[in-house]
XYZ file of C-alpha atoms in Angstrom:
636
model
C 0.004 -0.001 0.001
C 2.873 2.353 0.649
C 4.005 1.908 -2.935
C 0.551 2.730 -4.308
C 0.284 5.918 -2.237
C 3.718 7.065 -3.314
C 2.907 6.413 -6.963
C -0.393 8.280 -6.708
C 1.324 11.301 -5.223
C 3.991 11.257 -7.917
C 1.381 10.931 -10.663
C -0.677 13.812 -9.298
C 2.310 16.111 -9.624
C 2.401 15.367 -13.372
C -1.185 16.432 -14.156
C -0.892 19.374 -16.585
C -3.217 22.329 -16.839
C -5.453 20.360 -19.199
C -6.477 18.086 -16.339
C -5.261 14.733 -17.734
C -2.239 12.889 -16.353
C -1.678 11.404 -19.817
C 0.245 13.342 -22.454
C -1.526 13.818 -25.784
C -0.863 10.827 -28.029
C 0.805 13.043 -30.630
C 3.353 14.283 -28.110
C 5.155 10.967 -27.749
C 8.523 10.380 -29.371
C 9.090 7.046 -31.139
C 12.298 5.025 -30.840
C 13.210 1.764 -32.554
C 16.124 -0.550 -33.179
C 14.051 -2.704 -35.581
C 13.470 -5.304 -32.872
C 11.788 -3.310 -30.088
C 10.047 0.065 -29.922
C 9.763 2.684 -27.189
C 7.595 5.761 -26.713
C 8.979 8.721 -24.790
C 6.711 11.374 -23.280
C 7.687 15.069 -23.264
C 8.355 14.770 -19.516
C 11.260 12.414 -20.219
C 9.282 9.312 -19.258
C 9.682 6.180 -21.318
C 6.045 5.072 -21.124
C 5.990 2.162 -23.581
C 8.557 -0.599 -24.056
C 7.818 -4.258 -24.765
C 10.415 -7.021 -24.559
C 12.045 -9.016 -26.032
C 10.167 -8.093 -29.236
C 7.896 -5.297 -30.373
C 4.840 -7.449 -29.602
C 6.116 -8.835 -26.295
C 4.768 -8.034 -22.816
C 5.464 -4.513 -21.627
C 7.980 -3.513 -18.982
C 6.962 0.168 -19.210
C 3.284 0.849 -19.960
C 2.596 4.232 -18.371
C 0.777 5.193 -21.579
C -1.982 2.736 -20.582
C -1.925 3.232 -16.815
C 0.100 5.758 -14.843
C 1.192 2.998 -12.448
C 2.226 0.470 -15.121
C 5.931 1.279 -15.289
C 8.064 4.191 -16.443
C 11.674 5.308 -16.859
C 12.300 9.028 -16.460
C 15.406 11.135 -17.046
C 15.250 14.921 -16.761
C 15.398 17.933 -14.438
C 14.065 17.105 -10.989
C 11.398 19.812 -10.778
C 10.496 20.342 -14.441
C 8.150 18.285 -16.645
C 7.854 20.512 -19.734
C 10.892 20.716 -22.030
C 11.971 23.713 -24.054
C 12.280 21.734 -27.299
C 12.276 18.222 -28.743
C 13.489 16.985 -32.096
C 15.038 14.040 -33.866
C 18.632 14.447 -34.898
C 18.084 14.880 -38.634
C 17.944 11.627 -40.567
C 17.982 9.418 -37.440
C 15.843 7.811 -34.764
C 17.756 9.621 -32.017
C 15.448 11.816 -29.928
C 16.912 14.999 -28.423
C 15.127 16.855 -25.621
C 16.330 20.244 -24.446
C 15.416 21.523 -20.988
C 15.641 25.099 -19.772
C 15.453 25.683 -16.023
C 15.919 28.758 -13.873
C 19.500 27.690 -13.176
C 20.730 26.116 -16.410
C 20.177 24.143 -19.599
C 20.257 20.386 -20.132
C 20.173 18.200 -23.254
C 19.016 14.571 -23.113
C 19.422 12.184 -26.031
C 17.475 8.909 -26.172
C 18.187 6.049 -28.535
C 17.749 2.315 -28.958
C 21.258 1.288 -29.956
C 22.102 -0.475 -33.210
C 25.509 -2.145 -33.556
C 27.410 -4.402 -35.942
C 26.233 -7.945 -36.673
C 27.692 -9.989 -33.838
C 26.777 -13.625 -34.608
C 30.210 -14.409 -35.976
C 30.569 -17.897 -34.515
C 26.941 -19.022 -34.350
C 23.691 -18.497 -36.218
C 20.947 -16.335 -34.764
C 17.818 -18.330 -33.926
C 15.646 -15.276 -34.595
C 16.554 -14.365 -38.173
C 14.503 -15.738 -41.050
C 15.698 -13.088 -43.490
C 19.235 -12.656 -44.756
C 21.211 -10.910 -41.986
C 22.550 -7.439 -42.766
C 25.662 -5.718 -41.463
C 23.894 -4.346 -38.381
C 21.489 -5.539 -35.709
C 19.866 -4.334 -32.524
C 22.100 -4.052 -29.465
C 19.177 -4.541 -27.021
C 20.114 -1.378 -25.125
C 18.040 1.741 -24.400
C 20.606 4.513 -23.937
C 19.968 7.939 -22.412
C 22.746 10.540 -22.332
C 22.773 13.922 -20.598
C 24.877 17.038 -21.045
C 24.616 20.274 -19.075
C 25.054 23.180 -21.485
C 25.488 25.961 -18.922
C 24.680 26.890 -15.341
C 23.619 23.897 -13.284
C 20.647 21.499 -13.355
C 19.486 19.071 -10.676
C 18.882 15.861 -12.637
C 16.933 12.793 -11.608
C 16.696 9.295 -13.019
C 13.730 7.146 -11.962
C 13.410 3.626 -13.391
C 10.386 1.586 -12.300
C 9.752 -1.483 -14.471
C 6.427 -3.306 -14.257
C 6.819 -6.652 -15.992
C 4.198 -8.521 -18.028
C 1.825 -5.585 -18.549
C 2.260 -4.483 -14.917
C 1.183 -7.838 -13.523
C 4.571 -8.369 -11.890
C 6.741 -5.912 -9.942
C 10.500 -6.239 -9.891
C 13.149 -6.251 -7.205
C 16.469 -4.481 -7.642
C 19.905 -5.560 -6.475
C 23.387 -4.205 -7.054
C 25.796 -5.905 -9.434
C 29.461 -5.478 -8.570
C 31.052 -3.346 -5.893
C 29.869 0.161 -6.766
C 26.594 2.044 -7.176
C 26.436 2.183 -10.977
C 25.153 -1.274 -11.894
C 21.741 -2.708 -10.964
C 19.740 -5.799 -11.878
C 15.917 -5.915 -11.762
C 14.273 -9.335 -11.494
C 10.820 -10.718 -10.761
C 9.452 -14.202 -10.017
C 8.689 -16.078 -13.225
C 10.346 -13.420 -15.408
C 13.134 -14.916 -17.501
C 14.331 -11.606 -18.880
C 15.963 -9.536 -16.123
C 16.812 -5.892 -16.787
C 20.245 -4.418 -16.211
C 20.723 -0.710 -15.561
C 24.184 0.858 -15.925
C 24.959 4.483 -15.163
C 27.731 6.783 -14.012
C 25.322 8.234 -11.443
C 24.859 6.648 -8.004
C 21.919 4.283 -7.896
C 19.648 3.719 -4.938
C 16.731 1.280 -4.731
C 13.284 1.975 -3.296
C 11.259 -1.217 -3.659
C 10.577 -1.653 -7.391
C 12.244 1.657 -8.261
C 15.863 2.493 -9.074
C 16.670 6.158 -8.515
C 19.576 8.518 -8.887
C 19.960 12.266 -8.397
C 22.876 14.520 -9.136
C 23.652 18.157 -9.801
C 25.164 18.647 -13.249
C 27.168 21.784 -13.961
C 28.187 23.365 -17.241
C 30.098 20.831 -19.327
C 29.157 17.835 -17.159
C 27.941 14.652 -18.833
C 26.135 11.542 -17.601
C 24.463 8.455 -19.011
C 22.194 5.572 -18.100
C 21.612 2.457 -20.170
C 19.007 -0.277 -19.763
C 19.786 -3.654 -21.365
C 17.917 -6.989 -21.586
C 20.172 -9.536 -23.257
C 23.735 -10.787 -23.287
C 24.800 -7.615 -25.100
C 26.483 -5.333 -22.624
C 25.484 -1.731 -22.131
C 28.132 1.021 -22.205
C 30.076 1.398 -18.969
C 31.225 5.005 -19.481
C 29.924 8.177 -21.048
C 32.705 8.028 -23.640
C 31.602 4.579 -24.763
C 27.948 5.637 -24.636
C 28.672 8.646 -26.848
C 30.615 6.515 -29.338
C 27.820 3.925 -29.596
C 25.179 6.655 -29.978
C 27.217 8.146 -32.813
C 27.552 4.721 -34.442
C 23.776 4.284 -34.281
C 23.304 7.715 -35.815
C 25.634 6.698 -38.649
C 23.535 3.561 -39.217
C 20.376 5.627 -39.658
C 22.149 8.207 -41.846
C 23.479 5.452 -44.097
C 20.040 3.860 -44.331
C 18.101 7.018 -45.161
C 20.767 7.979 -47.731
C 19.772 4.935 -49.786
C 16.393 6.489 -50.466
C 15.273 8.562 -53.430
C 13.683 11.735 -52.083
C 12.612 14.603 -54.331
C 13.998 18.059 -53.720
C 10.732 19.422 -52.379
C 9.515 21.230 -49.235
C 7.638 18.069 -48.211
C 10.801 15.974 -48.382
C 11.130 16.001 -44.572
C 7.718 14.331 -44.220
C 8.737 11.613 -46.676
C 11.976 10.999 -44.804
C 10.356 10.844 -41.377
C 7.680 8.511 -42.743
C 10.339 6.243 -44.220
C 12.268 6.170 -40.931
C 9.047 5.410 -39.049
C 8.200 2.523 -41.362
C 11.706 1.152 -40.967
C 11.306 1.490 -37.203
C 8.049 -0.486 -37.317
C 9.723 -3.319 -39.243
C 10.872 -6.365 -37.286
C 14.244 -7.035 -38.889
C 14.574 -10.774 -38.119
C 11.510 -11.686 -40.212
C 10.842 -8.593 -42.334
C 7.331 -8.172 -40.878
C 5.953 -4.657 -40.481
C 3.742 -3.867 -37.516
C 0.609 -1.815 -38.078
C 1.555 0.384 -35.095
C 3.826 0.330 -32.062
C 1.066 0.219 -29.439
C -2.079 -1.457 -28.238
C -5.362 -0.012 -26.998
C -4.828 3.697 -27.614
C -8.460 4.716 -28.109
C -10.079 5.682 -31.403
C -12.859 7.252 -29.335
C -11.801 9.198 -26.206
C -12.833 7.105 -23.227
C -14.472 4.542 -25.531
C -14.155 0.850 -26.351
C -12.612 1.065 -29.835
C -9.222 0.009 -28.519
C -7.243 -2.605 -30.453
C -3.840 -4.261 -30.432
C -2.014 -3.224 -33.615
C 1.364 -4.823 -32.899
C 0.870 -7.328 -35.692
C 1.470 -7.512 -39.415
C -1.606 -7.052 -41.614
C -1.556 -8.584 -45.057
C -3.362 -5.534 -46.487
C -0.327 -3.414 -45.654
C 1.701 -5.406 -48.179
C 0.653 -3.605 -51.358
C 0.906 -0.193 -49.736
C 4.316 -0.989 -48.289
C 5.591 -2.130 -51.671
C 4.141 1.002 -53.261
C 5.586 3.323 -50.643
C 9.030 1.894 -49.987
C 9.729 0.967 -53.607
C 8.743 4.496 -54.670
C 11.343 5.891 -52.291
C 14.010 3.375 -53.279
C 13.888 1.032 -50.278
C 13.528 -2.172 -52.263
C 15.366 -4.273 -49.699
C 12.750 -3.682 -46.984
C 9.926 -4.223 -49.476
C 11.606 -7.489 -50.544
C 11.924 -8.712 -46.937
C 8.273 -7.991 -46.180
C 7.153 -9.729 -49.365
C 9.002 -12.899 -48.438
C 7.663 -12.761 -44.891
C 4.228 -13.078 -46.519
C 5.465 -15.770 -48.936
C 6.724 -17.817 -45.995
C 3.264 -17.693 -44.452
C 1.663 -18.923 -47.695
C 4.010 -21.888 -47.838
C 3.456 -22.771 -44.198
C -0.358 -22.942 -44.357
C -3.206 -23.407 -46.827
C -5.159 -20.749 -44.959
C -4.512 -17.132 -45.948
C -4.750 -15.018 -42.804
C -5.565 -11.328 -42.680
C -2.780 -10.732 -40.153
C 0.121 -12.522 -38.507
C 2.372 -12.154 -35.523
C 5.672 -10.540 -36.420
C 7.276 -13.930 -35.804
C 4.837 -15.470 -38.304
C 2.375 -17.115 -35.913
C -1.256 -17.341 -37.023
C -3.237 -17.385 -33.772
C -3.554 -13.986 -32.131
C -6.154 -14.752 -29.480
C -7.524 -11.635 -27.842
C -7.739 -11.012 -24.101
C -8.433 -7.976 -21.948
C -6.187 -6.599 -19.204
C -8.779 -5.430 -16.726
C -6.164 -4.368 -14.159
C -5.030 -1.503 -16.435
C -7.047 1.736 -16.444
C -6.421 2.444 -20.134
C -5.322 5.686 -21.761
C -7.466 8.393 -20.133
C -9.770 5.670 -18.848
C -10.478 4.066 -22.238
C -11.219 0.408 -21.551
C -10.836 -2.412 -22.220
C -7.093 -2.682 -22.732
C -6.641 -5.516 -25.205
C -3.729 -7.746 -26.183
C -4.093 -10.051 -29.143
C -6.580 -9.286 -31.864
C -9.831 -11.188 -32.250
C -10.065 -10.277 -35.941
C -7.226 -12.661 -36.811
C -9.591 -15.398 -38.039
C -12.173 -13.159 -39.731
C -13.201 -13.676 -43.352
C -11.923 -10.633 -45.256
C -11.842 -10.900 -49.010
C -9.500 -7.990 -49.583
C -6.555 -10.208 -48.622
C -6.422 -11.915 -52.013
C -6.330 -8.612 -53.839
C -3.590 -7.032 -51.761
C -1.570 -10.256 -51.954
C -1.790 -10.589 -55.745
C -1.175 -6.881 -56.291
C 1.942 -7.237 -54.153
C 3.053 -10.172 -56.255
C 2.480 -8.227 -59.465
C 4.587 -5.370 -58.128
C 7.302 -7.737 -56.954
C 7.442 -9.973 -60.011
C 7.819 -7.193 -62.532
C 9.567 -9.530 -64.949
C 9.145 -13.181 -65.858
C 12.679 -13.926 -64.707
C 11.688 -13.361 -61.050
C 8.515 -15.474 -61.173
C 10.143 -18.612 -59.800
C 8.837 -22.155 -59.393
C 8.395 -21.709 -55.667
C 5.818 -18.947 -56.045
C 3.677 -20.023 -58.974
C 1.734 -22.811 -57.171
C 1.050 -20.347 -54.325
C -0.286 -17.798 -56.787
C -2.550 -20.342 -58.479
C -3.955 -21.471 -55.127
C -4.775 -17.926 -53.977
C -6.293 -16.734 -57.256
C -8.485 -19.822 -57.408
C -9.540 -19.161 -53.791
C -10.612 -15.621 -54.742
C -12.615 -16.990 -57.669
C -14.299 -19.550 -55.402
C -15.125 -17.141 -52.544
C -15.849 -13.749 -54.088
C -19.632 -14.169 -54.098
C -19.713 -14.733 -50.317
C -20.186 -11.915 -47.740
C -17.280 -10.943 -45.494
C -16.282 -8.513 -42.707
C -14.692 -6.016 -45.069
C -11.463 -4.033 -45.017
C -12.443 -2.335 -41.735
C -12.932 -5.651 -39.868
C -16.438 -4.824 -38.695
C -17.715 -6.962 -35.865
C -21.312 -6.775 -37.048
C -22.921 -9.091 -39.600
C -20.968 -10.051 -42.759
C -21.986 -8.073 -45.846
C -21.314 -7.953 -49.567
C -18.826 -5.101 -49.208
C -18.107 -3.424 -52.511
C -14.436 -2.832 -51.776
C -14.028 -6.529 -50.914
C -15.466 -7.431 -54.326
C -13.106 -4.939 -55.972
C -10.142 -6.528 -54.229
C -11.265 -9.976 -55.404
C -11.291 -8.534 -58.913
C -7.785 -7.185 -58.299
C -6.635 -10.669 -57.271
C -7.949 -12.310 -60.439
C -6.905 -9.440 -62.727
C -3.347 -9.525 -61.363
C -3.367 -13.305 -61.511
C -4.258 -13.174 -65.215
C -1.425 -10.693 -65.837
C 1.064 -12.918 -64.012
C -0.177 -15.952 -65.959
C 0.504 -14.109 -69.229
C 3.942 -13.158 -67.926
C 4.623 -16.804 -67.169
C 3.182 -17.988 -70.469
C 0.289 -19.940 -68.963
C -2.380 -19.018 -71.498
C -5.033 -21.357 -70.113
C -4.878 -19.833 -66.621
C -4.795 -16.311 -68.048
C -7.915 -16.978 -70.129
C -9.798 -18.617 -67.240
C -8.975 -15.852 -64.783
C -9.675 -13.064 -67.257
C -13.173 -14.438 -67.773
C -13.723 -14.580 -63.996
C -12.425 -11.003 -63.607
C -14.810 -9.749 -66.290
C -17.726 -11.444 -64.501
C -16.761 -9.822 -61.200
C -16.327 -6.437 -62.834
C -19.782 -6.549 -64.357
C -21.525 -7.490 -61.110
C -19.676 -4.852 -59.062
C -20.606 -2.130 -61.540
C -24.214 -3.319 -61.485
C -24.787 -3.938 -57.764
C -22.130 -1.770 -56.089
C -23.243 1.565 -57.592
C -26.294 3.580 -56.509
C -28.787 5.479 -58.644
C -26.571 8.558 -58.880
C -23.587 6.545 -60.109
C -21.630 6.437 -56.822
C -19.958 3.308 -55.465
C -21.526 2.339 -52.115
C -20.330 0.533 -49.010
C -22.109 -2.764 -49.723
C -24.808 -4.110 -52.009
C -27.678 -3.465 -49.573
C -27.074 0.215 -48.747
C -26.544 3.659 -50.212
C -23.993 4.532 -47.493
C -20.539 5.719 -48.478
C -17.256 4.069 -47.504
C -13.790 5.631 -47.786
C -12.261 2.328 -48.966
C -13.861 3.050 -52.358
C -11.296 5.813 -52.879
C -9.067 2.906 -53.880
C -11.161 2.200 -57.011
C -9.034 4.496 -59.229
C -5.797 3.727 -57.364
C -6.214 -0.009 -58.012
C -7.112 0.468 -61.670
C -10.609 -0.998 -61.408
C -11.907 1.799 -63.663
C -10.160 4.645 -65.470
C -9.766 7.773 -63.370
C -11.925 9.783 -65.758
C -14.853 7.355 -65.565
C -17.994 9.203 -64.430
C -18.590 6.712 -61.616
C -15.055 7.186 -60.279
C -15.327 10.976 -60.371
C -18.768 10.869 -58.718
C -17.535 8.529 -55.978
C -14.426 10.552 -55.136
C -16.386 13.820 -55.021
C -19.219 12.271 -52.989
C -16.741 11.044 -50.376
C -14.948 14.413 -50.394
C -18.201 16.318 -49.897
C -20.333 13.963 -47.781
C -18.027 11.644 -45.817
C -15.826 14.345 -44.315
C -15.714 16.577 -41.281
C -13.722 19.763 -41.757
C -12.276 18.186 -44.920
C -11.002 15.080 -43.052
C -12.347 11.723 -44.207
C -14.292 9.259 -42.060
C -14.103 5.537 -42.803
C -17.890 5.431 -42.762
C -20.750 6.953 -40.813
C -20.982 4.855 -37.663
C -24.722 5.497 -37.448
C -25.178 3.904 -40.901
C -22.795 0.954 -40.440
C -23.267 -2.115 -38.266
C -19.706 -2.418 -36.997
C -20.706 -4.139 -33.748
C -19.443 -1.292 -31.545
C -20.782 1.706 -29.672
C -19.652 5.309 -29.989
C -18.121 7.310 -32.819
C -14.574 7.651 -34.067
C -12.348 10.345 -35.479
C -11.411 10.803 -39.096
C -9.151 8.068 -40.462
C -5.979 9.781 -41.563
C -5.099 7.117 -44.106
C -8.451 7.757 -45.790
C -7.737 11.492 -45.941
C -4.419 10.784 -47.651
C -6.213 8.362 -49.995
C -8.525 11.238 -50.895
C -5.498 13.355 -51.803
C -4.292 10.654 -54.199
C -7.774 10.077 -55.639
C -8.336 13.795 -56.205
C -5.102 13.964 -58.158
C -6.222 10.949 -60.204
C -9.464 12.675 -61.257
C -7.691 15.940 -62.055
C -8.582 17.940 -58.924
C -4.934 18.729 -58.244
C -5.489 22.097 -56.562
C -8.016 20.660 -54.134
C -5.691 17.709 -53.499
C -2.730 19.987 -52.749
C -4.753 22.069 -50.296
C -5.921 18.961 -48.466
C -2.422 17.485 -48.370
C -1.020 20.725 -46.982
C -3.726 20.691 -44.308
C -2.999 17.059 -43.385
C 0.731 17.668 -43.118
C -0.087 20.534 -40.770
C -1.745 18.006 -38.460
C 1.484 16.027 -38.048
C 2.741 15.628 -34.498
C 5.553 17.936 -33.326
C 7.926 15.122 -34.378
C 6.186 14.584 -37.772
C 4.437 11.376 -36.673
C 0.815 10.273 -37.082
C -1.607 8.190 -35.086
C -4.412 6.286 -36.774
C -7.055 9.024 -36.546
C -7.420 12.776 -36.163
C -10.322 14.456 -34.391
C -11.613 16.763 -37.084
C -12.849 19.335 -34.543
C -9.580 19.929 -32.680
C -6.785 18.099 -34.526
C -6.192 15.688 -31.633
C -4.520 12.406 -32.607
C -6.469 9.253 -31.731
C -5.737 5.530 -31.928
C -2.523 3.585 -31.996
C 0.742 5.408 -32.596
C 2.677 5.769 -34.773
C 0.553 4.152 -37.459
C 2.294 2.490 -40.418
C -0.752 2.619 -42.712
C -1.008 6.388 -42.250
C 2.641 6.950 -43.127
C 2.356 4.649 -46.155
C -0.646 6.623 -47.408
C 1.228 9.894 -46.770
C 4.057 8.751 -49.039
C 1.613 7.837 -51.796
C -0.316 11.107 -51.482
C 2.752 13.374 -51.370
C 4.285 11.617 -54.371
C 0.999 12.023 -56.271
C 1.152 15.776 -55.692
C 4.839 16.054 -56.569
C 4.413 14.086 -59.797
C 1.390 16.160 -60.757
C 3.449 19.324 -60.217
C 6.315 17.898 -62.272
C 3.879 17.062 -65.072
C 2.636 20.667 -65.093
C 6.221 21.902 -65.399
C 6.896 19.480 -68.255
C 3.717 20.537 -70.045
C 4.659 24.210 -69.673
C 8.085 23.518 -71.118
């Protein structure tokens, strides 16, 4: 009980003028070493870290409950920094503090080092190992710029989603090395610092006064890789990690354009959401950040959705990151070989079952419950999976030379499955938990699967398969145009409604109809004019859609970026540019995006940062840039 009282008092001191003890979702900084992720609040608290993988149980989960673990470094009596930024071109977060007595700079990073499995193979890597890998160390360095600053470090792990508290003990003879363990926890934490540690139950603390020119560090590690044991070594390893990120981002092709910084930060974020050992890309770094403030639309997004595949190949290939696109493609190919069943999502290690459970002991972000781990949609019937898979294969196998014997039987099996199932209802791209419907976008994606299959069959020289699939695609196309369009010529959510759905913005992007087709133009403009709030696009009107949930949700940012691309496709370039400029203005202070934006106040909602949003941003920005380049060429 003493611990709970102390924690309550500490938390109450953090409540800002807005009245919530939780920072706004958009104010978190995102760190990654491509094996784990961390979120850092403006106060200097690490409030989200899962181990030993991105989808593992949390050791710091203050973002979901103020008593669920945190790791703070910063001035003792200050919670609001003067500035925060990423070191350009890196995933190193720099926070600058100004106090009445001096200035302090803190740099946070998940270290990346050289490949170290020289004598033995890694049991984690399914993809070809690169020259670098995660060091399994969260490093925090401090430097006093002038004057003096009283600095505190407060590390309070809460293992297994705060279901298990740890106990600290010293390692060695001094005060700079501590081990945190808990019953049943096989992954102890080790904390190294050049400050003097003291232990207060589950907390490790240190305080010191830093004067102008002074430096300090603390490093938390969770594997056999050792953390730095001096500031000099810490600084060298931070610089090496910065060089890794600089080298990686330099491989990209970024246009010389004012929006270049958004493309670069999106690319770095997508790389940070990629689990290097398998090539899987998580949908987001977090679970259960609410789509509705205080509501129940709280999901675990720390998994790899098949529908992200096409958009990842579009986005990363456009920017020149073919290696990451290749790794993700073969992560999906491995899943197809391992099972006859095509799942809509997978664990980042490739597992199929993602059984959902609730963590009722956690309060949730600003009281939004339940907190969920796992995702109950993993075994839903969603027909878009065949389309995104086959479109990915078409993008990947851009020549017959790459269409190898391993992949062709997998392609045949999935195209035939789309042909067999397309007439059945499903849960749709948005994974509704209401009754299955004949969703129009699902039918379009089935058409995409068979259309792309026919193209690949021609590429391979299989004329019989190409003819059979082309006939099936034509049949699908005719029915969709007959039953999926309302009286005014607008594509609708499903066959039994006149409601709109933002997923139909993909009709021109997927090539289902030419961009100048009257039905395409009518659909894009109807969504732009009727399915928006303050120009931001909703997935659908919750009052018109049986999604099995209560409450409303914010605008879906990916859908708003889809609208930008669709407007460019139908020739509304000026309107598209204005919307894109507005959306980029809603970026977080660190140029990151959650899943949704509240159209009334710009507040970010849902899991963070969201891969799908950043993928759509890349596509939208490149649509605008290419349209501008075309105008210049025409003028010349």
